[in-house]
């Protein structure tokens, strides 16, 4: 279960995996309505795009403080990198080159690209550390986590930060493993990119410093080369400390002026984030203490069970290997210390990603996406588990007397025999979840129906409007009005720009101003549904849509209209 | 491939299979297959959306006038309402205060689920319809409601006034319906009594999400005025032995626990028979006031006085009956 030295074939495999992931995401993006937060980022990206246009036309004017502040003030509670990519993608891929059938896809494409890059990176890291079987399985397992798959479509920061976090951690790992100057610089630069993506990156220094401290302790206990570890750590941490903030500063024009005040406001927004509503086991939580079980239970309820079981297996197999190696090293039997760092770093990356979400005062407003940066590492351990299973299968095949069966012990045949069995459920669940990603739950909890009965959140962000456009296009009279409920205005507008929703249909902000009322089901929003009952004089939905027979969004129609 | 022969070889195979490696391999293959099967079972488990329409015929045969219809699990109710319509699911039943007044109920059950609300009812009949079971349940001790004050609100029998200043609130059968939108107030209905101060100070039947479960409750929106009380007066009311009801407001508001209590006083023929206070966090709370010497009257005047020391965000709504 050891890794391999990567060759051009691995680069090709990684590129193919990334390409395949991107093709699948682009092919399925048109079914997915726009989430609330995407609407806000469309608005921000448009503002930034105008600044980029000014930059190209008149650089001097673009660098005027008034121009910078005017453009970049919008949505300044989040860093600028990913929204800049949304803007540039819209500017070049759509407005200049008309690459996409729908305007919205151009904003989503950078996220899709980064999702593909994340899948490719998981392959590379898995192959490098635990072998090609591990790498390829981990990459597919990550892509076939239904919640990751959903978020991978969006013009949001959640999948981008998963990739950036993974990339920075990978570069840091390489810096610690190989030394030199190239990887520490890469660690510094990618840390900067992560910082400019989302505040999840704040956990990276904690991860890196704690990891270094534990490596030094390990060296002391096993007679390792503490001096070399310290030298490499200093290079990597130093580069992260210097280059990270510089990259963030360079790529986020909003903080070019009043830097500390604006950074302080940014930090304050997230450290004092308001508490939203989230249903968990039939109760809506909206203020601390939040249930500690939320993150672990929601992970178990949304990540394919076989993937999680393989993660546990991989963890167990690696723990056994490391304990044996540690004991041998303590006994002076070996001096080689490869491998332990990788397991430790992956495990710590998972721990730090979940850490905040098991604290009772952390708001849980966004469901599973908050700890999604742990998922590549869960997939990597699952890959290690699969790699061990493949080795077991090979041993068993070699024991067989039939030579025509025994030959499968060599080469990729064993892995190819196991992969379909272990990936069939994740693939089926992911394919079956679209375009209702947030409503999807694994069979362990009874699927979408079981989760609804348990009282787990069925949807949020109002994105399922995209799933009822056919009904609206068919039924709403010309110039008719629709109450858009939880759909953000720019998200509604984008459906119309895309041509998915008739342009004459008017979105309105109150039930009584419309003849049709959308209702996206969330427990705390049920009052919205009751408003429609009284306003329209009916409790009978005209249309219900959802996942696997579970209602997620429904529409009321004023009687007689 | 040749299989080993003889008992000793058989034992070796058996023990070999118990080694951790092969055992884990077998377990994971089984898990992969089981999860895939689980996915197909759970995602295709009946009822699907289309199955609910099959209830229309059987429900038309089974349901008697005034019989409550409940769906279990409750998340299936929108599908049942879509399939069966307002006739089977009248608003007053869907947004009921509780089930105490119903003699019988029809429970549409899927996946063998039952309704906690009907736990005290006993089954007197059942019928299977595809993936559903329609169970007829009987209330062992139904309340005999003599008069429902939410149903009775209207110019024929009711009037509304405020006490400070003393102003009567005219009935408007064609008022502008106003809904609060996302995070806003309940819908102010078209037919309502309109008091000075704008639509918030109107009295009319609406539906609120009144407690932590956000269940629908039909009630009379009765926002207390800045000063004094808002009085809803019913004339010619036949009385039972108690006046019983519930009060509350949007849970989104009262869960903050920052508002002043809302007082509800009830007078019958000028005599106060009870005073009740709703505190934030109480949710959809019940009250019951014995009618004493007024019990059993054929016709009485009943007045509900709603007030609060601080009327800010007091979207109070109550329902009551006499039984």
mmCIF file with all atom_site columns, N, CA and C in Angstrom, chain A residues 285-348:
data_model
loop_
_atom_site.group_PDB
_atom_site.id
_atom_site.type_symbol
_atom_site.label_atom_id
_atom_site.label_alt_id
_atom_site.label_comp_id
_atom_site.label_asym_id
_atom_site.label_entity_id
_atom_site.label_seq_id
_atom_site.pdbx_PDB_ins_code
_atom_site.Cartn_x
_atom_site.Cartn_y
_atom_site.Cartn_z
_atom_site.occupancy
_atom_site.B_iso_or_equiv
_atom_site.pdbx_formal_charge
_atom_site.auth_seq_id
_atom_site.auth_comp_id
_atom_site.auth_asym_id
_atom_site.auth_atom_id
_atom_site.pdbx_PDB_model_num
ATOM 1   N N  . UNK A 1 285 ? -32.913 24.413 14.870 1.00 0.00 ? 285 UNK A N  1
ATOM 2   C CA . UNK A 1 285 ? -31.932 25.097 15.726 1.00 0.00 ? 285 UNK A CA 1
ATOM 3   C C  . UNK A 1 285 ? -31.627 26.443 15.102 1.00 0.00 ? 285 UNK A C  1
ATOM 4   N N  . UNK A 1 286 ? -31.577 27.451 15.918 1.00 0.00 ? 286 UNK A N  1
ATOM 5   C CA . UNK A 1 286 ? -31.323 28.788 15.385 1.00 0.00 ? 286 UNK A CA 1
ATOM 6   C C  . UNK A 1 286 ? -30.440 29.606 16.322 1.00 0.00 ? 286 UNK A C  1
ATOM 7   N N  . UNK A 1 287 ? -30.058 29.016 17.422 1.00 0.00 ? 287 UNK A N  1
ATOM 8   C CA . UNK A 1 287 ? -29.220 29.719 18.383 1.00 0.00 ? 287 UNK A CA 1
ATOM 9   C C  . UNK A 1 287 ? -28.453 28.667 19.191 1.00 0.00 ? 287 UNK A C  1
ATOM 10  N N  . UNK A 1 288 ? -27.290 29.018 19.733 1.00 0.00 ? 288 UNK A N  1
ATOM 11  C CA . UNK A 1 288 ? -26.550 28.002 20.480 1.00 0.00 ? 288 UNK A CA 1
ATOM 12  C C  . UNK A 1 288 ? -27.279 27.614 21.769 1.00 0.00 ? 288 UNK A C  1
ATOM 13  N N  . UNK A 1 289 ? -27.018 26.434 22.329 1.00 0.00 ? 289 UNK A N  1
ATOM 14  C CA . UNK A 1 289 ? -26.015 25.473 21.864 1.00 0.00 ? 289 UNK A CA 1
ATOM 15  C C  . UNK A 1 289 ? -26.540 24.642 20.697 1.00 0.00 ? 289 UNK A C  1
ATOM 16  N N  . UNK A 1 290 ? -25.666 24.444 19.709 1.00 0.00 ? 290 UNK A N  1
ATOM 17  C CA . UNK A 1 290 ? -25.993 23.594 18.576 1.00 0.00 ? 290 UNK A CA 1
ATOM 18  C C  . UNK A 1 290 ? -25.709 22.130 18.953 1.00 0.00 ? 290 UNK A C  1
ATOM 19  N N  . UNK A 1 291 ? -26.428 21.207 18.375 1.00 0.00 ? 291 UNK A N  1
ATOM 20  C CA . UNK A 1 291 ? -26.185 19.800 18.753 1.00 0.00 ? 291 UNK A CA 1
ATOM 21  C C  . UNK A 1 291 ? -24.822 19.309 18.265 1.00 0.00 ? 291 UNK A C  1
ATOM 22  N N  . UNK A 1 292 ? -24.053 18.749 19.170 1.00 0.00 ? 292 UNK A N  1
ATOM 23  C CA . UNK A 1 292 ? -22.720 18.252 18.815 1.00 0.00 ? 292 UNK A CA 1
ATOM 24  C C  . UNK A 1 292 ? -22.788 17.119 17.800 1.00 0.00 ? 292 UNK A C  1
ATOM 25  N N  . UNK A 1 293 ? -23.906 16.427 17.800 1.00 0.00 ? 293 UNK A N  1
ATOM 26  C CA . UNK A 1 293 ? -24.048 15.284 16.895 1.00 0.00 ? 293 UNK A CA 1
ATOM 27  C C  . UNK A 1 293 ? -24.276 15.707 15.451 1.00 0.00 ? 293 UNK A C  1
ATOM 28  N N  . UNK A 1 294 ? -24.532 16.999 15.246 1.00 0.00 ? 294 UNK A N  1
ATOM 29  C CA . UNK A 1 294 ? -24.957 17.433 13.920 1.00 0.00 ? 294 UNK A CA 1
ATOM 30  C C  . UNK A 1 294 ? -23.966 17.027 12.822 1.00 0.00 ? 294 UNK A C  1
ATOM 31  N N  . UNK A 1 295 ? -22.706 17.428 12.979 1.00 0.00 ? 295 UNK A N  1
ATOM 32  C CA . UNK A 1 295 ? -21.729 17.152 11.915 1.00 0.00 ? 295 UNK A CA 1
ATOM 33  C C  . UNK A 1 295 ? -21.510 15.649 11.715 1.00 0.00 ? 295 UNK A C  1
ATOM 34  N N  . UNK A 1 296 ? -21.263 14.877 12.765 1.00 0.00 ? 296 UNK A N  1
ATOM 35  C CA . UNK A 1 296 ? -21.063 13.442 12.506 1.00 0.00 ? 296 UNK A CA 1
ATOM 36  C C  . UNK A 1 296 ? -22.298 12.753 11.952 1.00 0.00 ? 296 UNK A C  1
ATOM 37  N N  . UNK A 1 297 ? -23.464 13.102 12.476 1.00 0.00 ? 297 UNK A N  1
ATOM 38  C CA . UNK A 1 297 ? -24.664 12.410 11.987 1.00 0.00 ? 297 UNK A CA 1
ATOM 39  C C  . UNK A 1 297 ? -24.989 12.802 10.549 1.00 0.00 ? 297 UNK A C  1
ATOM 40  N N  . UNK A 1 298 ? -24.831 14.077 10.233 1.00 0.00 ? 298 UNK A N  1
ATOM 41  C CA . UNK A 1 298 ? -25.121 14.506 8.857  1.00 0.00 ? 298 UNK A CA 1
ATOM 42  C C  . UNK A 1 298 ? -24.110 13.926 7.870  1.00 0.00 ? 298 UNK A C  1
ATOM 43  N N  . UNK A 1 299 ? -22.877 13.728 8.333  1.00 0.00 ? 299 UNK A N  1
ATOM 44  C CA . UNK A 1 299 ? -21.898 13.079 7.455  1.00 0.00 ? 299 UNK A CA 1
ATOM 45  C C  . UNK A 1 299 ? -22.345 11.644 7.182  1.00 0.00 ? 299 UNK A C  1
ATOM 46  N N  . UNK A 1 300 ? -22.719 10.934 8.237  1.00 0.00 ? 300 UNK A N  1
ATOM 47  C CA . UNK A 1 300 ? -23.149 9.539  8.078  1.00 0.00 ? 300 UNK A CA 1
ATOM 48  C C  . UNK A 1 300 ? -24.414 9.444  7.230  1.00 0.00 ? 300 UNK A C  1
ATOM 49  N N  . UNK A 1 301 ? -25.245 10.487 7.287  1.00 0.00 ? 301 UNK A N  1
ATOM 50  C CA . UNK A 1 301 ? -26.528 10.450 6.574  1.00 0.00 ? 301 UNK A CA 1
ATOM 51  C C  . UNK A 1 301 ? -26.404 10.881 5.117  1.00 0.00 ? 301 UNK A C  1
ATOM 52  N N  . UNK A 1 302 ? -25.282 11.508 4.743  1.00 0.00 ? 302 UNK A N  1
ATOM 53  C CA . UNK A 1 302 ? -25.184 12.048 3.381  1.00 0.00 ? 302 UNK A CA 1
ATOM 54  C C  . UNK A 1 302 ? -24.009 11.503 2.568  1.00 0.00 ? 302 UNK A C  1
ATOM 55  N N  . UNK A 1 303 ? -22.987 10.988 3.226  1.00 0.00 ? 303 UNK A N  1
ATOM 56  C CA . UNK A 1 303 ? -21.858 10.415 2.481  1.00 0.00 ? 303 UNK A CA 1
ATOM 57  C C  . UNK A 1 303 ? -22.133 8.916  2.316  1.00 0.00 ? 303 UNK A C  1
ATOM 58  N N  . UNK A 1 304 ? -21.952 8.376  1.110  1.00 0.00 ? 304 UNK A N  1
ATOM 59  C CA . UNK A 1 304 ? -22.227 6.946  0.926  1.00 0.00 ? 304 UNK A CA 1
ATOM 60  C C  . UNK A 1 304 ? -21.582 6.092  2.013  1.00 0.00 ? 304 UNK A C  1
ATOM 61  N N  . UNK A 1 305 ? -22.350 5.165  2.538  1.00 0.00 ? 305 UNK A N  1
ATOM 62  C CA . UNK A 1 305 ? -21.908 4.373  3.683  1.00 0.00 ? 305 UNK A CA 1
ATOM 63  C C  . UNK A 1 305 ? -20.671 3.550  3.361  1.00 0.00 ? 305 UNK A C  1
ATOM 64  N N  . UNK A 1 306 ? -20.626 3.025  2.139  1.00 0.00 ? 306 UNK A N  1
ATOM 65  C CA . UNK A 1 306 ? -19.483 2.190  1.779  1.00 0.00 ? 306 UNK A CA 1
ATOM 66  C C  . UNK A 1 306 ? -18.204 3.028  1.762  1.00 0.00 ? 306 UNK A C  1
ATOM 67  N N  . UNK A 1 307 ? -18.318 4.282  1.359  1.00 0.00 ? 307 UNK A N  1
ATOM 68  C CA . UNK A 1 307 ? -17.153 5.174  1.360  1.00 0.00 ? 307 UNK A CA 1
ATOM 69  C C  . UNK A 1 307 ? -16.697 5.437  2.791  1.00 0.00 ? 307 UNK A C  1
ATOM 70  N N  . UNK A 1 308 ? -17.654 5.677  3.658  1.00 0.00 ? 308 UNK A N  1
ATOM 71  C CA . UNK A 1 308 ? -17.289 5.929  5.062  1.00 0.00 ? 308 UNK A CA 1
ATOM 72  C C  . UNK A 1 308 ? -16.700 4.674  5.705  1.00 0.00 ? 308 UNK A C  1
ATOM 73  N N  . UNK A 1 309 ? -17.262 3.519  5.358  1.00 0.00 ? 309 UNK A N  1
ATOM 74  C CA . UNK A 1 309 ? -16.731 2.274  5.929  1.00 0.00 ? 309 UNK A CA 1
ATOM 75  C C  . UNK A 1 309 ? -15.314 2.040  5.421  1.00 0.00 ? 309 UNK A C  1
ATOM 76  N N  . UNK A 1 310 ? -15.076 2.354  4.150  1.00 0.00 ? 310 UNK A N  1
ATOM 77  C CA . UNK A 1 310 ? -13.719 2.211  3.605  1.00 0.00 ? 310 UNK A CA 1
ATOM 78  C C  . UNK A 1 310 ? -12.771 3.213  4.245  1.00 0.00 ? 310 UNK A C  1
ATOM 79  N N  . UNK A 1 311 ? -13.288 4.384  4.542  1.00 0.00 ? 311 UNK A N  1
ATOM 80  C CA . UNK A 1 311 ? -12.479 5.369  5.280  1.00 0.00 ? 311 UNK A CA 1
ATOM 81  C C  . UNK A 1 311 ? -12.052 4.785  6.632  1.00 0.00 ? 311 UNK A C  1
ATOM 82  N N  . UNK A 1 312 ? -13.015 4.176  7.327  1.00 0.00 ? 312 UNK A N  1
ATOM 83  C CA . UNK A 1 312 ? -12.698 3.579  8.631  1.00 0.00 ? 312 UNK A CA 1
ATOM 84  C C  . UNK A 1 312 ? -11.691 2.440  8.466  1.00 0.00 ? 312 UNK A C  1
ATOM 85  N N  . UNK A 1 313 ? -11.867 1.671  7.408  1.00 0.00 ? 313 UNK A N  1
ATOM 86  C CA . UNK A 1 313 ? -10.928 0.573  7.158  1.00 0.00 ? 313 UNK A CA 1
ATOM 87  C C  . UNK A 1 313 ? -9.534  1.137  6.874  1.00 0.00 ? 313 UNK A C  1
ATOM 88  N N  . UNK A 1 314 ? -9.487  2.138  6.000  1.00 0.00 ? 314 UNK A N  1
ATOM 89  C CA . UNK A 1 314 ? -8.202  2.745  5.665  1.00 0.00 ? 314 UNK A CA 1
ATOM 90  C C  . UNK A 1 314 ? -7.525  3.312  6.896  1.00 0.00 ? 314 UNK A C  1
ATOM 91  N N  . UNK A 1 315 ? -8.316  3.953  7.721  1.00 0.00 ? 315 UNK A N  1
ATOM 92  C CA . UNK A 1 315 ? -7.780  4.523  8.962  1.00 0.00 ? 315 UNK A CA 1
ATOM 93  C C  . UNK A 1 315 ? -7.215  3.407  9.845  1.00 0.00 ? 315 UNK A C  1
ATOM 94  N N  . UNK A 1 316 ? -7.972  2.324  9.951  1.00 0.00 ? 316 UNK A N  1
ATOM 95  C CA . UNK A 1 316 ? -7.537  1.213  10.802 1.00 0.00 ? 316 UNK A CA 1
ATOM 96  C C  . UNK A 1 316 ? -6.276  0.558  10.270 1.00 0.00 ? 316 UNK A C  1
ATOM 97  N N  . UNK A 1 317 ? -6.238  0.345  8.957  1.00 0.00 ? 317 UNK A N  1
ATOM 98  C CA . UNK A 1 317 ? -5.075  -0.294 8.340  1.00 0.00 ? 317 UNK A CA 1
ATOM 99  C C  . UNK A 1 317 ? -3.836  0.584  8.511  1.00 0.00 ? 317 UNK A C  1
ATOM 100 N N  . UNK A 1 318 ? -4.036  1.875  8.281  1.00 0.00 ? 318 UNK A N  1
ATOM 101 C CA . UNK A 1 318 ? -2.897  2.787  8.410  1.00 0.00 ? 318 UNK A CA 1
ATOM 102 C C  . UNK A 1 318 ? -2.473  2.924  9.872  1.00 0.00 ? 318 UNK A C  1
ATOM 103 N N  . UNK A 1 319 ? -3.412  2.917  10.771 1.00 0.00 ? 319 UNK A N  1
ATOM 104 C CA . UNK A 1 319 ? -3.069  3.014  12.197 1.00 0.00 ? 319 UNK A CA 1
ATOM 105 C C  . UNK A 1 319 ? -2.240  1.800  12.607 1.00 0.00 ? 319 UNK A C  1
ATOM 106 N N  . UNK A 1 320 ? -2.656  0.623  12.147 1.00 0.00 ? 320 UNK A N  1
ATOM 107 C CA . UNK A 1 320 ? -1.916  -0.593 12.500 1.00 0.00 ? 320 UNK A CA 1
ATOM 108 C C  . UNK A 1 320 ? -0.486  -0.517 11.951 1.00 0.00 ? 320 UNK A C  1
ATOM 109 N N  . UNK A 1 321 ? -0.368  -0.076 10.718 1.00 0.00 ? 321 UNK A N  1
ATOM 110 C CA . UNK A 1 321 ? 0.951   0.049  10.098 1.00 0.00 ? 321 UNK A CA 1
ATOM 111 C C  . UNK A 1 321 ? 1.827   1.032  10.862 1.00 0.00 ? 321 UNK A C  1
ATOM 112 N N  . UNK A 1 322 ? 1.241   2.160  11.226 1.00 0.00 ? 322 UNK A N  1
ATOM 113 C CA . UNK A 1 322 ? 2.021   3.189  11.909 1.00 0.00 ? 322 UNK A CA 1
ATOM 114 C C  . UNK A 1 322 ? 2.421   2.764  13.310 1.00 0.00 ? 322 UNK A C  1
ATOM 115 N N  . UNK A 1 323 ? 1.519   2.089  13.992 1.00 0.00 ? 323 UNK A N  1
ATOM 116 C CA . UNK A 1 323 ? 1.859   1.647  15.351 1.00 0.00 ? 323 UNK A CA 1
ATOM 117 C C  . UNK A 1 323 ? 3.003   0.626  15.286 1.00 0.00 ? 323 UNK A C  1
ATOM 118 N N  . UNK A 1 324 ? 2.911   -0.279 14.330 1.00 0.00 ? 324 UNK A N  1
ATOM 119 C CA . UNK A 1 324 ? 3.983   -1.273 14.178 1.00 0.00 ? 324 UNK A CA 1
ATOM 120 C C  . UNK A 1 324 ? 5.315   -0.582 13.847 1.00 0.00 ? 324 UNK A C  1
ATOM 121 N N  . UNK A 1 325 ? 5.253   0.379  12.944 1.00 0.00 ? 325 UNK A N  1
ATOM 122 C CA . UNK A 1 325 ? 6.473   1.091  12.544 1.00 0.00 ? 325 UNK A CA 1
ATOM 123 C C  . UNK A 1 325 ? 7.051   1.880  13.717 1.00 0.00 ? 325 UNK A C  1
ATOM 124 N N  . UNK A 1 326 ? 6.157   2.492  14.468 1.00 0.00 ? 326 UNK A N  1
ATOM 125 C CA . UNK A 1 326 ? 6.590   3.295  15.615 1.00 0.00 ? 326 UNK A CA 1
ATOM 126 C C  . UNK A 1 326 ? 7.287   2.400  16.648 1.00 0.00 ? 326 UNK A C  1
ATOM 127 N N  . UNK A 1 327 ? 6.681   1.250  16.904 1.00 0.00 ? 327 UNK A N  1
ATOM 128 C CA . UNK A 1 327 ? 7.260   0.355  17.901 1.00 0.00 ? 327 UNK A CA 1
ATOM 129 C C  . UNK A 1 327 ? 8.612   -0.177 17.429 1.00 0.00 ? 327 UNK A C  1
ATOM 130 N N  . UNK A 1 328 ? 8.698   -0.462 16.134 1.00 0.00 ? 328 UNK A N  1
ATOM 131 C CA . UNK A 1 328 ? 9.989   -0.938 15.616 1.00 0.00 ? 328 UNK A CA 1
ATOM 132 C C  . UNK A 1 328 ? 11.040  0.164  15.699 1.00 0.00 ? 328 UNK A C  1
ATOM 133 N N  . UNK A 1 329 ? 10.589  1.386  15.392 1.00 0.00 ? 329 UNK A N  1
ATOM 134 C CA . UNK A 1 329 ? 11.528  2.498  15.453 1.00 0.00 ? 329 UNK A CA 1
ATOM 135 C C  . UNK A 1 329 ? 11.992  2.742  16.892 1.00 0.00 ? 329 UNK A C  1
ATOM 136 N N  . UNK A 1 330 ? 11.082  2.624  17.837 1.00 0.00 ? 330 UNK A N  1
ATOM 137 C CA . UNK A 1 330 ? 11.425  2.794  19.257 1.00 0.00 ? 330 UNK A CA 1
ATOM 138 C C  . UNK A 1 330 ? 12.429  1.732  19.687 1.00 0.00 ? 330 UNK A C  1
ATOM 139 N N  . UNK A 1 331 ? 12.272  0.547  19.115 1.00 0.00 ? 331 UNK A N  1
ATOM 140 C CA . UNK A 1 331 ? 13.170  -0.551 19.469 1.00 0.00 ? 331 UNK A CA 1
ATOM 141 C C  . UNK A 1 331 ? 14.481  -0.454 18.696 1.00 0.00 ? 331 UNK A C  1
ATOM 142 N N  . UNK A 1 332 ? 14.619  0.575  17.888 1.00 0.00 ? 332 UNK A N  1
ATOM 143 C CA . UNK A 1 332 ? 15.843  0.769  17.141 1.00 0.00 ? 332 UNK A CA 1
ATOM 144 C C  . UNK A 1 332 ? 16.007  -0.169 15.966 1.00 0.00 ? 332 UNK A C  1
ATOM 145 N N  . UNK A 1 333 ? 14.927  -0.833 15.588 1.00 0.00 ? 333 UNK A N  1
ATOM 146 C CA . UNK A 1 333 ? 15.030  -1.813 14.506 1.00 0.00 ? 333 UNK A CA 1
ATOM 147 C C  . UNK A 1 333 ? 15.026  -1.152 13.135 1.00 0.00 ? 333 UNK A C  1
ATOM 148 N N  . UNK A 1 334 ? 14.370  -0.014 13.013 1.00 0.00 ? 334 UNK A N  1
ATOM 149 C CA . UNK A 1 334 ? 14.382  0.674  11.716 1.00 0.00 ? 334 UNK A CA 1
ATOM 150 C C  . UNK A 1 334 ? 14.575  2.169  11.942 1.00 0.00 ? 334 UNK A C  1
ATOM 151 N N  . UNK A 1 335 ? 15.045  2.819  10.951 1.00 0.00 ? 335 UNK A N  1
ATOM 152 C CA . UNK A 1 335 ? 15.200  4.267  11.052 1.00 0.00 ? 335 UNK A CA 1
ATOM 153 C C  . UNK A 1 335 ? 14.312  4.964  10.034 1.00 0.00 ? 335 UNK A C  1
ATOM 154 N N  . UNK A 1 336 ? 13.793  4.206  9.085  1.00 0.00 ? 336 UNK A N  1
ATOM 155 C CA . UNK A 1 336 ? 12.991  4.808  8.037  1.00 0.00 ? 336 UNK A CA 1
ATOM 156 C C  . UNK A 1 336 ? 11.686  5.346  8.639  1.00 0.00 ? 336 UNK A C  1
ATOM 157 N N  . UNK A 1 337 ? 11.321  6.508  8.202  1.00 0.00 ? 337 UNK A N  1
ATOM 158 C CA . UNK A 1 337 ? 10.147  7.105  8.845  1.00 0.00 ? 337 UNK A CA 1
ATOM 159 C C  . UNK A 1 337 ? 9.101   7.583  7.837  1.00 0.00 ? 337 UNK A C  1
ATOM 160 N N  . UNK A 1 338 ? 9.207   7.127  6.621  1.00 0.00 ? 338 UNK A N  1
ATOM 161 C CA . UNK A 1 338 ? 8.242   7.567  5.606  1.00 0.00 ? 338 UNK A CA 1
ATOM 162 C C  . UNK A 1 338 ? 6.833   7.077  5.930  1.00 0.00 ? 338 UNK A C  1
ATOM 163 N N  . UNK A 1 339 ? 5.868   7.847  5.608  1.00 0.00 ? 339 UNK A N  1
ATOM 164 C CA . UNK A 1 339 ? 4.489   7.374  5.684  1.00 0.00 ? 339 UNK A CA 1
ATOM 165 C C  . UNK A 1 339 ? 3.721   7.913  6.857  1.00 0.00 ? 339 UNK A C  1
ATOM 166 N N  . UNK A 1 340 ? 4.353   7.979  7.964  1.00 0.00 ? 340 UNK A N  1
ATOM 167 C CA . UNK A 1 340 ? 3.639   8.421  9.161  1.00 0.00 ? 340 UNK A CA 1
ATOM 168 C C  . UNK A 1 340 ? 3.136   9.833  9.033  1.00 0.00 ? 340 UNK A C  1
ATOM 169 N N  . UNK A 1 341 ? 3.933   10.673 8.380  1.00 0.00 ? 341 UNK A N  1
ATOM 170 C CA . UNK A 1 341 ? 3.527   12.075 8.243  1.00 0.00 ? 341 UNK A CA 1
ATOM 171 C C  . UNK A 1 341 ? 2.250   12.202 7.422  1.00 0.00 ? 341 UNK A C  1
ATOM 172 N N  . UNK A 1 342 ? 2.161   11.389 6.397  1.00 0.00 ? 342 UNK A N  1
ATOM 173 C CA . UNK A 1 342 ? 1.005   11.490 5.504  1.00 0.00 ? 342 UNK A CA 1
ATOM 174 C C  . UNK A 1 342 ? -0.283  11.156 6.254  1.00 0.00 ? 342 UNK A C  1
ATOM 175 N N  . UNK A 1 343 ? -0.242  10.029 6.960  1.00 0.00 ? 343 UNK A N  1
ATOM 176 C CA . UNK A 1 343 ? -1.447  9.643  7.713  1.00 0.00 ? 343 UNK A CA 1
ATOM 177 C C  . UNK A 1 343 ? -1.828  10.706 8.736  1.00 0.00 ? 343 UNK A C  1
ATOM 178 N N  . UNK A 1 344 ? -0.783  11.195 9.410  1.00 0.00 ? 344 UNK A N  1
ATOM 179 C CA . UNK A 1 344 ? -1.039  12.199 10.446 1.00 0.00 ? 344 UNK A CA 1
ATOM 180 C C  . UNK A 1 344 ? -1.643  13.465 9.840  1.00 0.00 ? 344 UNK A C  1
ATOM 181 N N  . UNK A 1 345 ? -1.072  13.898 8.725  1.00 0.00 ? 345 UNK A N  1
ATOM 182 C CA . UNK A 1 345 ? -1.557  15.130 8.100  1.00 0.00 ? 345 UNK A CA 1
ATOM 183 C C  . UNK A 1 345 ? -3.001  14.960 7.605  1.00 0.00 ? 345 UNK A C  1
ATOM 184 N N  . UNK A 1 346 ? -3.291  13.854 6.982  1.00 0.00 ? 346 UNK A N  1
ATOM 185 C CA . UNK A 1 346 ? -4.659  13.617 6.498  1.00 0.00 ? 346 UNK A CA 1
ATOM 186 C C  . UNK A 1 346 ? -5.634  13.583 7.673  1.00 0.00 ? 346 UNK A C  1
ATOM 187 N N  . UNK A 1 347 ? -5.232  12.870 8.703  1.00 0.00 ? 347 UNK A N  1
ATOM 188 C CA . UNK A 1 347 ? -6.128  12.751 9.862  1.00 0.00 ? 347 UNK A CA 1
ATOM 189 C C  . UNK A 1 347 ? -6.346  14.111 10.524 1.00 0.00 ? 347 UNK A C  1
ATOM 190 N N  . UNK A 1 348 ? -5.269  14.875 10.616 1.00 0.00 ? 348 UNK A N  1
ATOM 191 C CA . UNK A 1 348 ? -5.412  16.209 11.231 1.00 0.00 ? 348 UNK A CA 1
ATOM 192 C C  . UNK A 1 348 ? -6.255  17.137 10.364 1.00 0.00 ? 348 UNK A C  1
#
